[in-house]
CSV table of C-alpha atoms and ligand atoms in Angstrom, one decimal:
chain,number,residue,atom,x,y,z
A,1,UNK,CA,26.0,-29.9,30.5
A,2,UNK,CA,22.2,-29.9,29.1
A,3,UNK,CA,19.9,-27.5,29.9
A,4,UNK,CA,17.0,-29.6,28.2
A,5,UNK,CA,13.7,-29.7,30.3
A,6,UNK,CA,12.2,-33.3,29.0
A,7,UNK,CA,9.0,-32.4,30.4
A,8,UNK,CA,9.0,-28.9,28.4
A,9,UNK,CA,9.9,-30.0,25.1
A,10,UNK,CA,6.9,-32.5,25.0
A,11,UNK,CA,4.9,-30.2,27.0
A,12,UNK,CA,3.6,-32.6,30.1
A,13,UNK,CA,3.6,-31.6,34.0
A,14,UNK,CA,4.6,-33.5,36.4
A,15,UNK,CA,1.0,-34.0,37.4
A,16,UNK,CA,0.5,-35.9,34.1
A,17,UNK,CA,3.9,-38.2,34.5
A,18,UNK,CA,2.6,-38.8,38.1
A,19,UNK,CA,-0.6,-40.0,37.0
A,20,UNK,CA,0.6,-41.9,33.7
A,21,UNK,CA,3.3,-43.8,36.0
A,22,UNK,CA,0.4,-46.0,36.7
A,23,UNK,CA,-1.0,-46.4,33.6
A,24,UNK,CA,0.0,-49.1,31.0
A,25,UNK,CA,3.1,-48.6,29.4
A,26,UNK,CA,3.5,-47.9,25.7
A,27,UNK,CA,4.8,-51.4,24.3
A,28,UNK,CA,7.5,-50.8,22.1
A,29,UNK,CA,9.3,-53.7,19.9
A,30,UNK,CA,13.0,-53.1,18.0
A,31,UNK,CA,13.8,-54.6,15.3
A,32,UNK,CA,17.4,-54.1,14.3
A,33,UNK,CA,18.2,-54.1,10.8
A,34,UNK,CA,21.9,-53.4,9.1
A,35,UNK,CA,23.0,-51.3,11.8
A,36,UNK,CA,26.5,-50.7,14.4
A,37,UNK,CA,24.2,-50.5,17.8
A,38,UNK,CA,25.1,-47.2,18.2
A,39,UNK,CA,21.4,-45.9,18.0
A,40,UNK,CA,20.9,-48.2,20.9
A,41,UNK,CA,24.0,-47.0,22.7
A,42,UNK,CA,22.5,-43.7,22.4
A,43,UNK,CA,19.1,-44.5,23.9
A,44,UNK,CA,20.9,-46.4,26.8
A,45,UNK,CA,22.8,-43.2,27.5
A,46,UNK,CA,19.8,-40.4,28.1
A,47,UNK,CA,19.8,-38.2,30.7
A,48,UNK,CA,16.6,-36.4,30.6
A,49,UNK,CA,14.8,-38.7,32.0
A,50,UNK,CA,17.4,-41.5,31.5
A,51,UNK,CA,16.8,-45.3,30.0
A,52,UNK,CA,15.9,-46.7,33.3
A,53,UNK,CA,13.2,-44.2,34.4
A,54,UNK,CA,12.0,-44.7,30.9
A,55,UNK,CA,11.7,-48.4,30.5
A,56,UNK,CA,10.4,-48.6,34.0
A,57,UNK,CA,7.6,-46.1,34.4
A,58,UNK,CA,6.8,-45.2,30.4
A,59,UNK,CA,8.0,-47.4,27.7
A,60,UNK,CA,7.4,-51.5,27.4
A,61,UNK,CA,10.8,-52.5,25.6
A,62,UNK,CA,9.2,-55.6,24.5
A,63,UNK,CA,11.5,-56.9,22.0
A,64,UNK,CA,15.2,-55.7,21.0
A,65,UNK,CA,17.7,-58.6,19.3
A,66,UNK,CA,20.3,-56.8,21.5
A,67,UNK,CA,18.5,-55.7,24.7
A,68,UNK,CA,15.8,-58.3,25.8
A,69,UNK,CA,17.1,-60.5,28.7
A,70,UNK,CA,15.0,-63.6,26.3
A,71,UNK,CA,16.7,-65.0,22.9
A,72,UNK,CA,16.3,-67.3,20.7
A,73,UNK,CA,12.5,-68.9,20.4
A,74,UNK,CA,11.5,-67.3,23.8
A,75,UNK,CA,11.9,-63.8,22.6
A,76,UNK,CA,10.3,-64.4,19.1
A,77,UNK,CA,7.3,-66.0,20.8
A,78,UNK,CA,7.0,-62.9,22.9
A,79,UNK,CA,7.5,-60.8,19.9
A,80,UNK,CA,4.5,-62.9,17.8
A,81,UNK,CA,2.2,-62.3,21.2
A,82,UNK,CA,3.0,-58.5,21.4
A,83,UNK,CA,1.6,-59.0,18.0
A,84,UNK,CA,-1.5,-60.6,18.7
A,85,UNK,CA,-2.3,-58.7,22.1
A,86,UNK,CA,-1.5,-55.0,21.1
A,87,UNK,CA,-2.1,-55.0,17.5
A,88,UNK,CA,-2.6,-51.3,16.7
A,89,UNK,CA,-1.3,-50.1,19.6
A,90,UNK,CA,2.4,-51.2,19.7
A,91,UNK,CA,4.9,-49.1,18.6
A,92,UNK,CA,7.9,-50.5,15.9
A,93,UNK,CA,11.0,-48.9,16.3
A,94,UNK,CA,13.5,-49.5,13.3
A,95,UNK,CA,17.1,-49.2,13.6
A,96,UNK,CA,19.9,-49.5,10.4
A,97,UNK,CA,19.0,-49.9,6.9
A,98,UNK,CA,16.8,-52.6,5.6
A,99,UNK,CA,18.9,-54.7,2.7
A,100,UNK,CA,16.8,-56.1,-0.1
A,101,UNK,CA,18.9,-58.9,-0.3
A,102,UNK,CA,18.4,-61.3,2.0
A,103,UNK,CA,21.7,-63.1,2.0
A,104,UNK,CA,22.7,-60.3,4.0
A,105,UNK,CA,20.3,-60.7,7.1
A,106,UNK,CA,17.9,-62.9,8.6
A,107,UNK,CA,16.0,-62.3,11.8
A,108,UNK,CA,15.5,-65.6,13.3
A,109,UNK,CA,15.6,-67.2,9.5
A,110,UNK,CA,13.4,-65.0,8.5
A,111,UNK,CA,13.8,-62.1,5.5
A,112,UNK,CA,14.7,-59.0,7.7
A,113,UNK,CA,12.5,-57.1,5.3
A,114,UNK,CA,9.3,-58.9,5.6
A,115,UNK,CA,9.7,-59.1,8.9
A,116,UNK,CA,9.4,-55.1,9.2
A,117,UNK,CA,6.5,-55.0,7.1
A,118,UNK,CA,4.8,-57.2,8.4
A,119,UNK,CA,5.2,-55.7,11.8
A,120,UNK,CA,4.5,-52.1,10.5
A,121,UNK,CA,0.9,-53.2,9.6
A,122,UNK,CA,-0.1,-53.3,12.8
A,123,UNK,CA,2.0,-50.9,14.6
A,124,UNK,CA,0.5,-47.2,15.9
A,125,UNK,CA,3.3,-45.6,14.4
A,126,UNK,CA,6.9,-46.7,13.3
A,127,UNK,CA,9.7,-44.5,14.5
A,128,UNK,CA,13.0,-44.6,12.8
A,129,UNK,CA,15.8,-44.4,15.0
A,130,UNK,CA,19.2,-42.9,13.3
A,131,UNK,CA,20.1,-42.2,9.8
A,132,UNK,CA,20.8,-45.4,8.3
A,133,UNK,CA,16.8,-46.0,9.4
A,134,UNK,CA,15.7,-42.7,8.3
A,135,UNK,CA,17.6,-42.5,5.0
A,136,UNK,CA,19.6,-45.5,4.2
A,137,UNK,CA,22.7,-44.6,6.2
A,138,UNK,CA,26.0,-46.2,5.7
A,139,UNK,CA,24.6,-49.6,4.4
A,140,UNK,CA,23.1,-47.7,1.3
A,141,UNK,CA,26.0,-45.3,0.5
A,142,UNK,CA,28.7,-46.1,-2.2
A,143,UNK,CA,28.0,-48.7,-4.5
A,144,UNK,CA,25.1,-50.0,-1.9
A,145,UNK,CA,26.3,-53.6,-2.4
A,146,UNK,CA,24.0,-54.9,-0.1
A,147,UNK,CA,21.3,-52.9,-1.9
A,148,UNK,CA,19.7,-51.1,1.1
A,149,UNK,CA,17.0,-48.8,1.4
A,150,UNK,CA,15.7,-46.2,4.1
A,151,UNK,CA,12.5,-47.4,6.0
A,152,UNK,CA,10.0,-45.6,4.0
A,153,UNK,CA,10.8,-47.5,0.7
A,154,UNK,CA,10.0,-50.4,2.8
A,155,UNK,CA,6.7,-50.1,4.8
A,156,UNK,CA,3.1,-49.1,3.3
A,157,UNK,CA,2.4,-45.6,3.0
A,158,UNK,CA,-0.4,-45.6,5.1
A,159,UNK,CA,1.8,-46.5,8.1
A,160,UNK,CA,2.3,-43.4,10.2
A,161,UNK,CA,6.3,-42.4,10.2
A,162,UNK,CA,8.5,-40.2,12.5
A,163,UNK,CA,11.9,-40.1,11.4
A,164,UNK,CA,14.7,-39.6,14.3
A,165,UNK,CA,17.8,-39.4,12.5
A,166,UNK,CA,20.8,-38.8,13.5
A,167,UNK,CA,24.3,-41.0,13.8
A,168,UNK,CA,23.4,-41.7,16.6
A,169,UNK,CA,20.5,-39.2,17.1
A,170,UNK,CA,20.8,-37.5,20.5
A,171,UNK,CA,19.4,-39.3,22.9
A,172,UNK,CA,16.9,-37.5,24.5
A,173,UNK,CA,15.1,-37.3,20.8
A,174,UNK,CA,14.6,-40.7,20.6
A,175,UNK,CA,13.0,-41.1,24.1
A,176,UNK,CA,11.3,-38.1,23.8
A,177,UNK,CA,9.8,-39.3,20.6
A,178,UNK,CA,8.4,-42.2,22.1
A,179,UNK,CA,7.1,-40.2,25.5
A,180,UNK,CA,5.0,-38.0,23.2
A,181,UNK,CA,3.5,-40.9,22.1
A,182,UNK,CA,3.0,-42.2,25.3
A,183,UNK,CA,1.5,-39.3,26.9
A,184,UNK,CA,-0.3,-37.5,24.3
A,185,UNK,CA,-1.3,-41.0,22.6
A,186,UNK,CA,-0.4,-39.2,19.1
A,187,UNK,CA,2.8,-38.8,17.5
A,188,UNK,CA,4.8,-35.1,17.9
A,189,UNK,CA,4.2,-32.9,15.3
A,190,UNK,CA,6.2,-33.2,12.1
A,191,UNK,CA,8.5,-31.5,9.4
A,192,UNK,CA,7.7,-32.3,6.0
A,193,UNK,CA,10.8,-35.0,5.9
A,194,UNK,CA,8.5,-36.9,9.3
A,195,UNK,CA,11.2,-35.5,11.6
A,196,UNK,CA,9.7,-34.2,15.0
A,197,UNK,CA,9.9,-30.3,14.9
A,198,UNK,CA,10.9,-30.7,18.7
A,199,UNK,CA,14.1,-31.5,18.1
A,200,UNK,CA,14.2,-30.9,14.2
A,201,UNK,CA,13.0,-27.6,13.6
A,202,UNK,CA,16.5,-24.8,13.8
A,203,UNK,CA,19.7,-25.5,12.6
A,204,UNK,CA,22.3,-27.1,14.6
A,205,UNK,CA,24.4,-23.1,13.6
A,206,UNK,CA,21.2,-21.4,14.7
A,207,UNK,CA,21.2,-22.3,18.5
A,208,UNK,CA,25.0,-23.0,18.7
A,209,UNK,CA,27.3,-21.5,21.1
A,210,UNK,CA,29.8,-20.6,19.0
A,211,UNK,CA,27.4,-18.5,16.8
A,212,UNK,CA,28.4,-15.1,18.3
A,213,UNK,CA,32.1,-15.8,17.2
A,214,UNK,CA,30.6,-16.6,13.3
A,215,UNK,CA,28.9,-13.5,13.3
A,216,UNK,CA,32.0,-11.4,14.4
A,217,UNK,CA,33.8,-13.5,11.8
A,218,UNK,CA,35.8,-14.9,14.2
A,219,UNK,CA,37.2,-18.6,12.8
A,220,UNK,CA,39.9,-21.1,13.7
A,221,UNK,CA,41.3,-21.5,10.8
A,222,UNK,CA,43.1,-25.0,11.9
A,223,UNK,CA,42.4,-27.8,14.8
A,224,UNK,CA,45.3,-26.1,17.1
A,225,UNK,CA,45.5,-22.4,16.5
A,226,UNK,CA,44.8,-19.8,18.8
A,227,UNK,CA,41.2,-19.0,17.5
A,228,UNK,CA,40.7,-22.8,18.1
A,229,UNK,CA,41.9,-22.3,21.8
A,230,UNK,CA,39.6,-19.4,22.2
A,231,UNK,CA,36.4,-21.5,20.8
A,232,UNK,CA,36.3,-19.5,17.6
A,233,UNK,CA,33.3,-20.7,15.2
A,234,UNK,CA,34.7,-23.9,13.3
A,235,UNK,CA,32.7,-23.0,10.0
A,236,UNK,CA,36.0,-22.7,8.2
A,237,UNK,CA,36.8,-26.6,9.2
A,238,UNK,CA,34.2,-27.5,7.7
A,239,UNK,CA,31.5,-27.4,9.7
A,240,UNK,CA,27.9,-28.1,8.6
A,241,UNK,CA,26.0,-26.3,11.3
A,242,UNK,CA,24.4,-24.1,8.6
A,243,UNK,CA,23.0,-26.9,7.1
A,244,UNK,CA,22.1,-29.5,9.3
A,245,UNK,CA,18.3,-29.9,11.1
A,246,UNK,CA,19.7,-31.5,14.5
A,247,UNK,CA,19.2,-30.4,18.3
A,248,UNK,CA,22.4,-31.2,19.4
A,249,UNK,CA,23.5,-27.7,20.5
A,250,UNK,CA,19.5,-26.5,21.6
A,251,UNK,CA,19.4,-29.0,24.3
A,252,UNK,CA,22.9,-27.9,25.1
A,253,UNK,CA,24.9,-30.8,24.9
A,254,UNK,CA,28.8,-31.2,24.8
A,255,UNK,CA,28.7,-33.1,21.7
A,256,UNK,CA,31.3,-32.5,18.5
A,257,UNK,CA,31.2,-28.6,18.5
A,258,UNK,CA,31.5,-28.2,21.8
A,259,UNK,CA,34.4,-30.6,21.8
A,260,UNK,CA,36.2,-28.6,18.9
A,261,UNK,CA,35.0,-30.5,16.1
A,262,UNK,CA,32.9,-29.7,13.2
A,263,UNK,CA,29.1,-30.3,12.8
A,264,UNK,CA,29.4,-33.8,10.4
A,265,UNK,CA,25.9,-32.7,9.4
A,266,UNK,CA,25.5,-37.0,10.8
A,267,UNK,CA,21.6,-36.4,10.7
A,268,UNK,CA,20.9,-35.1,7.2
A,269,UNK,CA,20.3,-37.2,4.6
A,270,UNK,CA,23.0,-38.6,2.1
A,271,UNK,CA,25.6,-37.7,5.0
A,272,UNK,CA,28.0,-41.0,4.5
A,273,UNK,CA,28.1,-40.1,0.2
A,274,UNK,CA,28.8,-36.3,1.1
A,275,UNK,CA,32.4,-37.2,3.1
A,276,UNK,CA,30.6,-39.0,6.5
A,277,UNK,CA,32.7,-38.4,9.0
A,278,UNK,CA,35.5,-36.3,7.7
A,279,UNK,CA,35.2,-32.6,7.6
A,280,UNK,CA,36.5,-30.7,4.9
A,281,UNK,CA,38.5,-27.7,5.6
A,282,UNK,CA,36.9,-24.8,3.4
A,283,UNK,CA,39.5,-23.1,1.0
B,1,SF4,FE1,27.6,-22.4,13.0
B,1,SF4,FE2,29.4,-24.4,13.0
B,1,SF4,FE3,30.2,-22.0,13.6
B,1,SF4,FE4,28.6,-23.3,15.3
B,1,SF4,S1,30.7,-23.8,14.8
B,1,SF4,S2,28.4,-21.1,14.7
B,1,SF4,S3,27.3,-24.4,13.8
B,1,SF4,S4,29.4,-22.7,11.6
């Protein structure tokens, strides 16, 4: 159950979405780089105000490999005339981790990575969607064999960046993300690591629901005890609430803690090297 109030966090009234509903949309193209989908899954899944309400009334989803009705040459030929008609005022969203080696992947023949800098020239803003975007994700752990980097090694500098990370980030932060854009016509205000302070700003152990058990010291100490049946902080099993910059329990989601599973930590950087999705138990 969320108690998130979209029109709160990027401080709009309903005034404002009334009037905007008429205006132009913000045109936003995907490009999908070494990624699962899931950021994408995520985006589909929003509540507050949900995928439909977005992509109808707010958002232009102009190009996405995976959610454009158009393939093929009809979809890259609307992608070069978003291009040409809204250069400067299109935004590029980036999911997965861009490869250096192009054996790896090709966008309709052409070099993935060229392809996203050649696109972020023009764009208003790039927004990375989910870690592997934001810091090289899965793709870009280990021995990196497909030699992957995070989009900021990859676009010019000058190219104004909002990282959303997260795997996948919570939905309403990526939407929300692109609806400050839309109706402030400037990006949300950053963290020094381009994260939106919205959703980045606390700890995912400063606004979670189990905090009052932490600070009685009250822990499960395994996935089926009794402390575990009684909601007991899971800091014990690992958890990396402390640690990790996410909004997951401030907009009040039922996400991994609330399902009686440890924080992952999925949106701070180097998450896959530091154990991904396995919690370790603390001895
Ligand atoms: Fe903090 Fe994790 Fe315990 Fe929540 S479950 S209070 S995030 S340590």
């Amino acid at each position: 159950m969320t108690h998130y109030n979209w029109l709160e966090a990027i401080n709009i009234t309903e005034e404002m979405v009334m009037k905007t509903e008429t205006n132009r949309r913000l045109p936003v193209i995907w490009i999908s780089a070494l990624d699962c989908t899931g950021c994408k899954e995520a985006f589909t899944r929003s509540f507050e105000p949900t995928m439909l309400d977005t992509i109808l009334n707010f958002i232009s989803l102009e190009y996405s490999e995976l959610l454009s009705l158009a393939s093929g040459e009809q979809i890259e030929a609307h992608k070069e005339s978003i291009f040409a008609e809204y250069k400067g005022e299109y935004i590029l969203a980036i999911e997965g981790s861009i490869p250096r080696r192009d054996d790896f992947l090709l966008i309709a023949g052409k070099s993935v990575r060229e392809e996203i800098r050649r696109a972020s020239r023009n764009a208003k803003a790039v927004i990375a969607i989910g870690s592997c975007s934001a810091w090289g994700g899965i793709p870009a752990a280990g021995i990196n064999p497909t030699d992957s980097v995070d989009i900021k090694t990859m676009i010019p500098e000058d190219v104004p960046l909002v990282l959303v990370p997260g795997c996948p980030p919570i939905p309403e932060a990526i939407i929300g993300t692109f609806l400050h854009v839309h109706f402030h016509g400037v990006l949300p205000e950053l963290d020094k690591k381009n994260r939106p302070k919205i959703y980045y700003q606390k700890t995912v152990h400063m606004t979670c629901h189990r905090k009052p058990f932490f600070d009685q010291k009250l822990f499960a100490e395994s996935y089926d005890d009794e402390g575990a049946k009684k909601g007991y902080c899971l800091f014990k099993l690992g958890c990396k609430g402390p640690s990790a910059f996410n909004a997951c329990e401030s907009i009040g989601y039922d996400r991994c803690i609330a399902a009686g599973f440890p924080c992952i930590g999925c949106s701070e950087k180097g998450f896959w090297d530091k154990g991904g999705f396995v919690a370790r138990r603390k001895k």
